[in-house]
XYZ file of C-alpha atoms in Angstrom:
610
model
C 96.519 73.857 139.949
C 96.942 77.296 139.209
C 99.722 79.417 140.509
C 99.443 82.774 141.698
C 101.779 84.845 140.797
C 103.854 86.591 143.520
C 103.826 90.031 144.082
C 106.018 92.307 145.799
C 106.053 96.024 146.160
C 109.457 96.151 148.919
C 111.675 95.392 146.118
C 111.798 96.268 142.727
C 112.694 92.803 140.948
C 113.791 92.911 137.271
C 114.323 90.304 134.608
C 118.004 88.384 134.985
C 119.681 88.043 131.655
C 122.270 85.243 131.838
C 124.769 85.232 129.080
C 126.442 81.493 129.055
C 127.474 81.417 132.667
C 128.093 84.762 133.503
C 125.067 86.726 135.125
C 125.177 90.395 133.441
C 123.973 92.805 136.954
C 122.409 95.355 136.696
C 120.995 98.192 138.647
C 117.334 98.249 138.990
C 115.164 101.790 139.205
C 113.603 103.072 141.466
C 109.762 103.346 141.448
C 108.254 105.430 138.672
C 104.315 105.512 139.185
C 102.310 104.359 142.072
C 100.290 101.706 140.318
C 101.508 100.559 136.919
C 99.449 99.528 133.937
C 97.116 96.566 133.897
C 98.609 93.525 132.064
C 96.953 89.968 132.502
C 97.373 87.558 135.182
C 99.393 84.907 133.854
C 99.933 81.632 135.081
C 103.582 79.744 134.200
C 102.584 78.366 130.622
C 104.470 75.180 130.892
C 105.333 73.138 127.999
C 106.897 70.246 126.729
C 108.268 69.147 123.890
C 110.169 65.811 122.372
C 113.525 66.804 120.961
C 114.875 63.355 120.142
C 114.830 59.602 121.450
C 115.288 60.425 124.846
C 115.416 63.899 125.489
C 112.099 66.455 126.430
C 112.753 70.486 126.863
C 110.873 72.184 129.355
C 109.942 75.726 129.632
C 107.988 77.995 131.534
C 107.609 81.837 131.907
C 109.024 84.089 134.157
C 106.629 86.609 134.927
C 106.665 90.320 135.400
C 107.015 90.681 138.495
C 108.894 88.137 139.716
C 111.081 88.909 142.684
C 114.768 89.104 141.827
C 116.514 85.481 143.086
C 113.790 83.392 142.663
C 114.330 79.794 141.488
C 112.269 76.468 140.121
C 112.073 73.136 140.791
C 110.859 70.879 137.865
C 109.016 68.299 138.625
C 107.885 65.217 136.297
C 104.649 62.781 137.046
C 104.743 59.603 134.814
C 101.100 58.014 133.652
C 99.685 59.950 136.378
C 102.211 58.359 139.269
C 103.774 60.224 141.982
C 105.906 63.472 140.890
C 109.452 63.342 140.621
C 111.726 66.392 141.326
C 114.365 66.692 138.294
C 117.254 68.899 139.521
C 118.935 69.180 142.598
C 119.091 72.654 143.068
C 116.574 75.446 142.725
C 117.032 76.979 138.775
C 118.123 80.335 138.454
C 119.346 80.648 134.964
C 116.871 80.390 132.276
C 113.480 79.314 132.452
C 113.400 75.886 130.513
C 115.226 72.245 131.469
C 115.935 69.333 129.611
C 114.954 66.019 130.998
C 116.611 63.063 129.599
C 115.600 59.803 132.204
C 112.005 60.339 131.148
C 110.174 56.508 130.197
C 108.678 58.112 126.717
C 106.591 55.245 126.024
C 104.710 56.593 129.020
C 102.431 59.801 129.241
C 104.619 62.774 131.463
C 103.127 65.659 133.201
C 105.424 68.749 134.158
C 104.945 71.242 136.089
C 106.987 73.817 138.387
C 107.032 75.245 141.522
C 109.091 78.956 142.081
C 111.269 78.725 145.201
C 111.845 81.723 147.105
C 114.166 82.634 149.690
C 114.554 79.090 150.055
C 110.832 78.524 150.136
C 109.028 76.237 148.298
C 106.083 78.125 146.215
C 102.566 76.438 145.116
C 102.941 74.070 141.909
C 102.483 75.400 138.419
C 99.752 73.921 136.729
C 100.688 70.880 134.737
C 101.287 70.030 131.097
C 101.035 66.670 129.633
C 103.585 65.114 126.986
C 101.812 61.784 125.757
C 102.897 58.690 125.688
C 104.999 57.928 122.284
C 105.093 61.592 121.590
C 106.043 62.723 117.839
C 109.808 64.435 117.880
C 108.343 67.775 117.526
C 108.658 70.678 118.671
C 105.246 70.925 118.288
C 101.842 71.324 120.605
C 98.677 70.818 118.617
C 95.177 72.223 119.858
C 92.023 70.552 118.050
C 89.274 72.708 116.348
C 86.124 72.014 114.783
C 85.832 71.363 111.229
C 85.544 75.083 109.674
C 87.192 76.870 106.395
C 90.104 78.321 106.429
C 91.921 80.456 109.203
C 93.836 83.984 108.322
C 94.044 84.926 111.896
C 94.210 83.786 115.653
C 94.116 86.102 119.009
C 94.973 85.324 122.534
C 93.597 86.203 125.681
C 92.407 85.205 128.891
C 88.888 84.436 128.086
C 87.952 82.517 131.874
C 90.301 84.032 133.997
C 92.354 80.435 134.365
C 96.216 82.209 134.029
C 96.630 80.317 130.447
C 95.839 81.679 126.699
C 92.652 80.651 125.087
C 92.110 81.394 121.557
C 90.205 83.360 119.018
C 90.023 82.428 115.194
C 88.306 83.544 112.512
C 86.891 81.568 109.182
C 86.982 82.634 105.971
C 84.231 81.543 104.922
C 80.884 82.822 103.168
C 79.433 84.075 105.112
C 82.459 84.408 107.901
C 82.653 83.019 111.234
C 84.447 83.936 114.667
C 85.229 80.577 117.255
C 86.632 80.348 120.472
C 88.413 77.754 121.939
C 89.828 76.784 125.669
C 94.006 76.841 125.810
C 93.266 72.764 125.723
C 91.081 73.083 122.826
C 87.474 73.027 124.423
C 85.352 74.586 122.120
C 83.179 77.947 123.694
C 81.393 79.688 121.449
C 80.842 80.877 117.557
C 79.748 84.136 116.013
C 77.582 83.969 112.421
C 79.163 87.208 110.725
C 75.987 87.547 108.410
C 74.957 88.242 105.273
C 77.184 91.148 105.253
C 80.122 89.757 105.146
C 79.524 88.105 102.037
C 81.443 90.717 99.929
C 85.023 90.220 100.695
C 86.464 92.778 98.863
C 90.007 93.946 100.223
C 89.241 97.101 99.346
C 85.679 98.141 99.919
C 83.827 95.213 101.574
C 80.634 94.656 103.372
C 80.033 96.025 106.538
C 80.377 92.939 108.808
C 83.491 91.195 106.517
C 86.502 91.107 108.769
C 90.204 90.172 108.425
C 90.697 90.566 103.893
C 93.534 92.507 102.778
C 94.457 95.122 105.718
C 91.520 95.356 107.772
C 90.700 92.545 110.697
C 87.829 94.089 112.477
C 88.494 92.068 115.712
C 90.752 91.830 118.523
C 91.000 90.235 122.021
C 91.842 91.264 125.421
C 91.157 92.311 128.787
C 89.111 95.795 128.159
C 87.506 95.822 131.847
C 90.293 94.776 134.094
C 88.420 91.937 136.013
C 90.924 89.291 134.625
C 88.921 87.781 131.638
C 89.300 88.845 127.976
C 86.626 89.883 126.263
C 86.525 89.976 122.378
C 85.811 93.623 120.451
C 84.180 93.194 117.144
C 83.268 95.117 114.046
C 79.325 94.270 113.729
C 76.154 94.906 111.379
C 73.137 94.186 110.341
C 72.477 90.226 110.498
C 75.246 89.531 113.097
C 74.391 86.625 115.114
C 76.411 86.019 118.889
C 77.539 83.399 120.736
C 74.473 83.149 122.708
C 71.969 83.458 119.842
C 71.506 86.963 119.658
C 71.017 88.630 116.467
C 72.249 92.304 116.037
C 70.196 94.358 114.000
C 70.964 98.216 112.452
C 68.733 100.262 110.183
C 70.401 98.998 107.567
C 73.464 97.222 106.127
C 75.671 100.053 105.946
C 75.594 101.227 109.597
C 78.286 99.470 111.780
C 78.107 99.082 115.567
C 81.195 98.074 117.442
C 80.174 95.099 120.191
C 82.278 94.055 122.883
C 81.976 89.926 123.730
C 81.760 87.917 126.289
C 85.088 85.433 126.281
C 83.093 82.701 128.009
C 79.705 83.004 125.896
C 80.507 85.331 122.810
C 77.048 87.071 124.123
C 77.078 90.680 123.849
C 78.167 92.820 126.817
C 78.092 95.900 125.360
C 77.710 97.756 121.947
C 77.628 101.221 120.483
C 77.274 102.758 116.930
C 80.499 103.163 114.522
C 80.064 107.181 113.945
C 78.573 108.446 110.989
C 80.655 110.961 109.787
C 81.651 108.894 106.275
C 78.649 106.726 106.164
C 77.421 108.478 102.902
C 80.407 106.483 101.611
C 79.941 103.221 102.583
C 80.643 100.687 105.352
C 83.905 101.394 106.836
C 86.752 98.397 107.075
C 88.638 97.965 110.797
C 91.928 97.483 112.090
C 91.533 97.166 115.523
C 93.851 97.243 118.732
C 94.308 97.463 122.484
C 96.668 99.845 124.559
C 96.866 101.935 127.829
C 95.840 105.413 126.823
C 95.527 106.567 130.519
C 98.640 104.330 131.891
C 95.642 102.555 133.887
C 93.114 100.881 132.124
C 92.942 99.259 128.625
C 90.982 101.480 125.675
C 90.224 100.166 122.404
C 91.359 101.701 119.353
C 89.692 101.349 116.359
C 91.130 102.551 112.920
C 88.483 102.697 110.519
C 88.180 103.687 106.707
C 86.269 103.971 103.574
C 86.609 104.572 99.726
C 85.706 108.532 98.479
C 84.429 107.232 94.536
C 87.327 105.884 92.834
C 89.615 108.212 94.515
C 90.878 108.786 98.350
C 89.776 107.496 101.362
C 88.530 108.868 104.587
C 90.194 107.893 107.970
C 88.729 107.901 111.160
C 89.950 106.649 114.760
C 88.199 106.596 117.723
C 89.094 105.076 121.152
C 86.911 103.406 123.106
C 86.473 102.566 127.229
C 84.605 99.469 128.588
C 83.778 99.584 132.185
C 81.956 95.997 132.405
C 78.573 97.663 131.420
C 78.911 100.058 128.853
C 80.954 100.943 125.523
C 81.589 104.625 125.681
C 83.847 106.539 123.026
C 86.627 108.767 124.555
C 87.566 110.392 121.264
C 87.729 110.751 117.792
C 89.652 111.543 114.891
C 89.538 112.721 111.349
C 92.032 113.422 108.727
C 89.581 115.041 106.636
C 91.988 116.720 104.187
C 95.612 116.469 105.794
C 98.080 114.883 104.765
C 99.222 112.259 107.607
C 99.800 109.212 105.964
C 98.592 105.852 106.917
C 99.610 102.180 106.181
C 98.812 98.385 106.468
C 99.504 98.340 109.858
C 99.025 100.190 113.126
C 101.455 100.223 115.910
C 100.318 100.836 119.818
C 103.230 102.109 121.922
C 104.582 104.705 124.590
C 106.684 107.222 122.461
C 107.928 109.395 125.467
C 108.032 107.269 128.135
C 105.442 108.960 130.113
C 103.721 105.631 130.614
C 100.478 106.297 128.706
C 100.420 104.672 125.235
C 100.347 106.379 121.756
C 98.506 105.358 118.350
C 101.070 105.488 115.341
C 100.448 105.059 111.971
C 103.505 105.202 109.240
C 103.393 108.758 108.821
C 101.863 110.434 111.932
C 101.400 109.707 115.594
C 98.689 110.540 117.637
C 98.496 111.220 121.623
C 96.738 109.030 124.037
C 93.968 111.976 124.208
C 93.113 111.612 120.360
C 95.073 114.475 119.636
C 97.841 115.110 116.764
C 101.334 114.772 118.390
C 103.255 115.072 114.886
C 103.297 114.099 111.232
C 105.975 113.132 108.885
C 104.499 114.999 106.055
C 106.976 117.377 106.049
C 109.988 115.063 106.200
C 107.766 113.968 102.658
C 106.512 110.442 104.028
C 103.497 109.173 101.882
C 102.113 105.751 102.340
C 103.884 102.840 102.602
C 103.225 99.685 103.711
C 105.418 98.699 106.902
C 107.058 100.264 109.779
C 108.574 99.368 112.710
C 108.821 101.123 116.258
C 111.256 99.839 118.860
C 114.246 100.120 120.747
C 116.757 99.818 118.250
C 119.648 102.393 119.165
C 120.197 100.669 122.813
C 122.874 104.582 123.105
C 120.169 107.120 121.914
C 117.285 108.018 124.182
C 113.651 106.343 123.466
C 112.756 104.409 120.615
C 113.460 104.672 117.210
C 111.415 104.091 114.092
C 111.536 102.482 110.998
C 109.433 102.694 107.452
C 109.385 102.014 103.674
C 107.378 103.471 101.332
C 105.347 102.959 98.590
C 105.488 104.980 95.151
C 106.520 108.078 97.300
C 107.655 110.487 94.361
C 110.691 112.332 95.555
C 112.417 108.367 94.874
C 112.355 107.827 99.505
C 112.522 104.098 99.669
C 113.024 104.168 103.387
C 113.371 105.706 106.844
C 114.559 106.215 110.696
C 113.463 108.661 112.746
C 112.844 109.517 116.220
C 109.594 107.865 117.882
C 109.234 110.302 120.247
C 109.364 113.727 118.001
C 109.236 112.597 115.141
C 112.493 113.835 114.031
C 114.214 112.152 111.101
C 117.726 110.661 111.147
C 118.303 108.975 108.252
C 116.644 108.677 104.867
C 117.015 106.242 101.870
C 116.479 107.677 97.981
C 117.025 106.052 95.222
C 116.537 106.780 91.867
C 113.160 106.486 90.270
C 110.049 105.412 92.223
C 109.604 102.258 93.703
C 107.218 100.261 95.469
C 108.732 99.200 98.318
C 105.979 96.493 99.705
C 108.223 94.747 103.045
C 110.459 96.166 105.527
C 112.187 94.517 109.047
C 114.479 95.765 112.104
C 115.728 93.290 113.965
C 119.318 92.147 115.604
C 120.899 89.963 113.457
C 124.228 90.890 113.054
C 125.867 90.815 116.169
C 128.610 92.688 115.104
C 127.119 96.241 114.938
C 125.093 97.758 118.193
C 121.751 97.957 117.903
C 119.059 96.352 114.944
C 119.643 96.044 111.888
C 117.132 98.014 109.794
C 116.322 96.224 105.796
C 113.734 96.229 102.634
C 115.161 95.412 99.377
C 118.265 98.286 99.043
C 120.674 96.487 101.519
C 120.983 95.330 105.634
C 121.633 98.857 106.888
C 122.817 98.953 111.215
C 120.346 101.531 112.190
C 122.319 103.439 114.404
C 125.270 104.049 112.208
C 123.521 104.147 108.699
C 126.150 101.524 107.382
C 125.869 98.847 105.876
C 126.393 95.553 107.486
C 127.057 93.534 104.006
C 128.459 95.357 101.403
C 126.620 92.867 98.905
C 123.216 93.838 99.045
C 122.049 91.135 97.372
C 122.838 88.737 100.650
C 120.046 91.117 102.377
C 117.667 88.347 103.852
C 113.870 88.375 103.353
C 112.238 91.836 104.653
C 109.074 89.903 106.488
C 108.887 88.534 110.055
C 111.339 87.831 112.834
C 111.284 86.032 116.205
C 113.422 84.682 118.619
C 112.987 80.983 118.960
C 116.920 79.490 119.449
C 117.611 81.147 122.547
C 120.655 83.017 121.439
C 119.969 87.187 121.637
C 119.885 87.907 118.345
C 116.760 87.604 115.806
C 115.841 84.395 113.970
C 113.463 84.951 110.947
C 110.263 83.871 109.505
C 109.464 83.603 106.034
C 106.409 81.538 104.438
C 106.962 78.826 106.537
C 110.575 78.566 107.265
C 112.353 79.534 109.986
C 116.162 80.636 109.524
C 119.078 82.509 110.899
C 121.164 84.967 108.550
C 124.688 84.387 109.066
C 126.933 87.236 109.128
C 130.114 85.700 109.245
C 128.056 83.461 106.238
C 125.901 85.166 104.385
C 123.417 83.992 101.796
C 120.843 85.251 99.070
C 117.097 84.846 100.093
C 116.299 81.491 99.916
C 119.586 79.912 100.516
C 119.368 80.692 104.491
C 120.414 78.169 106.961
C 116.793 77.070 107.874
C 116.019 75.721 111.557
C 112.966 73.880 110.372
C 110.128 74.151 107.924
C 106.300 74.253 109.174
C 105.156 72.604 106.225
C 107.023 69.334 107.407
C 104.985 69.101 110.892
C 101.668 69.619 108.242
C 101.389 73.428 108.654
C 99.864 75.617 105.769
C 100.549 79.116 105.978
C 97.652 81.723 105.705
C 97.941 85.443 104.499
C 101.165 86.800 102.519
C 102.778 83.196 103.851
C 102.494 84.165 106.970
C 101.124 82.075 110.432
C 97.903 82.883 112.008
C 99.881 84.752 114.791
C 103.299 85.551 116.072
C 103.738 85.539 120.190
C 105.002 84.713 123.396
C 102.137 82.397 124.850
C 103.918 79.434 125.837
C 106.884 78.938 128.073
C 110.004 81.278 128.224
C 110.133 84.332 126.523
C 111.006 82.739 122.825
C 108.020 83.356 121.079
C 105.368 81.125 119.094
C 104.155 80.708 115.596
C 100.653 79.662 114.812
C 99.218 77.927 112.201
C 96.783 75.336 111.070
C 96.604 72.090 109.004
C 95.352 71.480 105.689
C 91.620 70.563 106.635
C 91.459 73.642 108.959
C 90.589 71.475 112.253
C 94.030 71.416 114.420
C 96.197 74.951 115.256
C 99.801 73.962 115.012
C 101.597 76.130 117.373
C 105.265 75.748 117.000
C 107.440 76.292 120.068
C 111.626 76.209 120.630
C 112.885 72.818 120.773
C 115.784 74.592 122.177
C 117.650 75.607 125.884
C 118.953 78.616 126.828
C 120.834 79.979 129.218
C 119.191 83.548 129.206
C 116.100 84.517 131.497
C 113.896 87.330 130.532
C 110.337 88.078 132.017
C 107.912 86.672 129.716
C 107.400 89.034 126.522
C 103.650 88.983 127.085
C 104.170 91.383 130.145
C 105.800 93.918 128.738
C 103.435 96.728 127.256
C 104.476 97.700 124.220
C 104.949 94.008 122.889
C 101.204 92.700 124.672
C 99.678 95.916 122.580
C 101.254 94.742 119.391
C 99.751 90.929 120.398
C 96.467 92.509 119.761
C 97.304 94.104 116.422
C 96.914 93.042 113.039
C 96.430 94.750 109.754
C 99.313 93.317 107.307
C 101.457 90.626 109.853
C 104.556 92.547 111.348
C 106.478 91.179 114.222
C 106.510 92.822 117.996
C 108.743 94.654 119.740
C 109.295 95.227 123.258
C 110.155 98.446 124.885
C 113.633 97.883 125.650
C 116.492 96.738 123.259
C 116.933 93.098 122.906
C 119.407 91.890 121.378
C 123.265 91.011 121.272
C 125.380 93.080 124.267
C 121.596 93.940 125.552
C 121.825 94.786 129.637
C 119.291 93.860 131.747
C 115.963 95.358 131.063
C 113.732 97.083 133.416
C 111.393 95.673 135.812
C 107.968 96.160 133.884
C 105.518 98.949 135.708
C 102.974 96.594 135.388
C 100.266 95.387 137.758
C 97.696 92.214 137.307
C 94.469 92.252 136.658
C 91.342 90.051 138.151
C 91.746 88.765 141.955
């Protein structure tokens, strides 16, 4: 049964953060628009998970808008049997529970149900721990046989409240799949001929997801409450439903918007011309709220000049459940705003419409230049980070490397929202600096820590957190998984916590388990297939497959915690980096989370679909 999540315009409910025992209160806001932003209608994501002989952890989301004091009952049905409620009093700390009576040689079904000013909400829908379960913290999803898998997107694709999924294949020529949250197979796009070259550089004009580019992302474009998919198409393209898409020829590039159910065709419209004399263009693409009402798609597209340059173009795109119709687009022509490997989708000001920012230059919601770094001498690099890093400065703060950038600038902070620089990093010589992270991991400075390969630098105060910078840890993905506020990390397969009161060398990290040892391979630069909150509490996932390419391995905490934060996938800036790819870089919310954190802001947020 799916729940239907509450909502409740009299009071403005926020997230509760719970730090051990001690409830941290604070204030809530006042309204700030009439109607928020869409953002999907999520169910509770329940999960379970084995962490020993006798012991199963629990978790489920709390949702966006929540009403403040609500409370769940956890419920367990053995082999199908009559449900047993596990606690005794409604739970009000963090979202997850450990059951320890549970007969384990027996299948277990949990499920929730919110409680409300004492009343007793609709059940959650129901997951299912088999009997004899692995000690894992673990849930597997079967695919079809297929090559291998560089990425996989979420979304809503029926409208059910749970996460179905979107992979690709690499193989010749490529493939797309869909696949129900259980695993039910839906649908499978033929990429074509053209997607035969997979050149990371200059491909063919239907090859998705090689070096930077994906081509493909998932999401709700239409606001009726199902995801559709938005893919990079040409000539020889065939659809879920057996439809063949057909251009002039195999240079021209249409953009076609999916149907999640079928993978039929709902809409599609021509890629513009303005570089075609140079070739078939390679896609990152994304989702965001341009407007602060509806979802656009924004496409960043390029191609090779010769041997030399590269033209940039990005466009933004509306789908009203009929048609595709562009809203904008831009050129660099000759400037100098630099791009990277990875695009980030965010609200700079606050204003509550999203902006498009590359590593060197942001642009408004309107397709129009808000500022470049150019003359703070940023060139391309190949990471950055936007967040809330300085929880005492105003807005969000962001965070680059670079790569080869002459005047000897390995790195960089600046101001989101003006692009105003705070700090910069030079070194002597030039050096490519190819991976950079912010994240709170050292609890003893406020704010993230900010690192590449010259040191773990406190962002705010420009200081170094270890004076041996040669006990930096990895620069290449965080989460949080252990339920404490600070960042774990994520590094070819193993997950691990840098110590500060012990640190250690890359490498030599206390590790909190390796994927490889529950049969996961990791897919491009080491990385998983994806990085996000789609089970459970707000801890986030990691994706990846097996060997042979037929199972996702999605690996979720095995641990409690006493903290409760909405779910991550309904706040806005980290949902728009869900739907981003390009090189693999982690999420951030909107607000700072991490060690000393207050209470964030009730998301202005409202649900899509009926």
């Amino acid at each position: 049964m799916r729940l239907t999540p509450l909502r409740r315009t009299a009071v403005l409910a926020a997230a509760v953060l719970v730090a051990g025992t001690a409830t941290i209160a604070v204030p809530t806001s006042a309204s700030t628009a009439a109607v928020g932003r869409p953002m999907e209608n999520l169910g509770r994501g329940v999960v379970a998970v084995r962490t020993g002989a006798t012991g199963v952890l629990v978790t489920w989301r709390l949702l966006g808008l929540d009403p403040d004091g609500i409370g769940f009952d956890v419920y367990r049905s053995p082999a199908g049997g009559a449900a047993v409620k596990l606690n005794t009093a409604p739970l009000t700390g963090g979202t997850n529970f450990v059951d320890s009576t549970a007969d384990l040689t027996r299948s277990n079904s949990y499920y929730v149900r919110p409680v409300i000013n004492g009343a007793v909400q609709p059940a959650s829908e129901s997951f299912t721990l088999t009997a004899d379960h692995a000690v894992e913290p673990v849930v597997r999803i079967p695919l079809r046989a297929g090559g291998p898998v560089k990425f996989t997107w979420v979304g809503d694709l029926d409208g059910d409240g749970a996460y179905d999924y979107v992979i690709d294949r690499q193989t010749s020529p490529q493939m797309i799949e869909a696949y129900r949250s259980d695993g039910r197979f839906l649908w499978s796009v033929n990429m074509g001929p053209n997607s035969t070259d997979q050149d990371n550089i200059e491909s063919g004009s239907a090859t998705i997801d090689v070096g930077h580019w994906d081509g493909v992302t998932v999401g709700d474009l239409d606001g009726d409450g199902r995801a559709e998919v938005a893919l990079k198409v040409a000539n020889g393209v065939t659809f879920g439903n057996g439809a063949r898409h057909t251009e002039s020829d195999n240079t021209r590039q249409s953009i076609a918007i999916l149907d999640g159910r079928t993978g039929a065709p709902r809409a599609t419209a021509p890629v513009p011309t303005d570089y075609l004399a140079d070739g078939p263009m390679g896609a990152r693409f994304g989702i965001g709220s341009l407007d602060g009402t509806g979802n656009s798609l924004v496409a960043y597209m390029k191609n090779r000049v010769g041997n030399g340059g590269f033209n940039l173009m990005m466009t933004a795109w509306k789908f009203d459940g009929r048609t595709l119709t562009r809203q904008w687009k831009w050129l660099r022509g000759n400037g100098t705003m630099a791009d990277g490997h990875n695009t980030r989708i965010v609200d700079v000001n606050g204003d509550g419409k999203d902006e498009i920012a590359e590593i060197g230059f942001v642009l408004n919601g309107d397709g129009t230049l808000r500022y470049s770094l150019a003359g703070a001498g940023i060139v391309h690099g190949d990471r950055f980070h936007i967040a809330k890093m300085d929880p005492g400065r105003p807005g969000l703060q962001g965070y680059g490397v670079q790569q080869d950038n002459p005047s000897g600038l390995r790195e960089y902070y600046y101001d989101a929202r003006t692009g105003a620089m705070i700090w910069q990093h030079v070194e002597g010589g030039v050096g490519d600096v190819g991976r950079g992270m912010a994240g709170d991991i050292d609890p003893r400075f406020p704010g993230m820590e900010v690192w590449s390969f010259s040191g773990l630098y406190n962002a705010r105060s420009n200081q170094l957190t270890e004076p041996n910078t040669e006990l930096r840890p990895w620069p290449q993905l965080g989460l949080w998984w252990d339920g404490d506020l600070t960042m774990e990390l994520l590094n070819d397969g193993k997950f691990e916590k840098w110590d500060p009161a012990s640190p250690k060398p890359t490498n030599s990290l206390p590790r909190l388990l390796t994927a490889s040892q529950y049969g996961a391979v990791t897919a491009a630069q080491g990385g998983p297939t994806l990085i996000g909150d789609i089970l459970g509490d707000w801890r986030e996932e990691a994706v990846y497959t097996n060997a042979s390419y037929n199972e996702l391995i999605i690996f979720t905490t095995n641990q409690p915690t006493n903290t409760r934060l909405y779910t991550l996938a309904h706040n806005p800036a980290y949902r728009n980096g869900m739907t981003l790819k390009g090189y693999m870089q982690s999420h951030h919310v909107d607000y700072f989370l991490g060690a000393g954190m207050t209470r964030p802001p009730r998301p202005n947020i409202t649900y899509t679909g009926g």
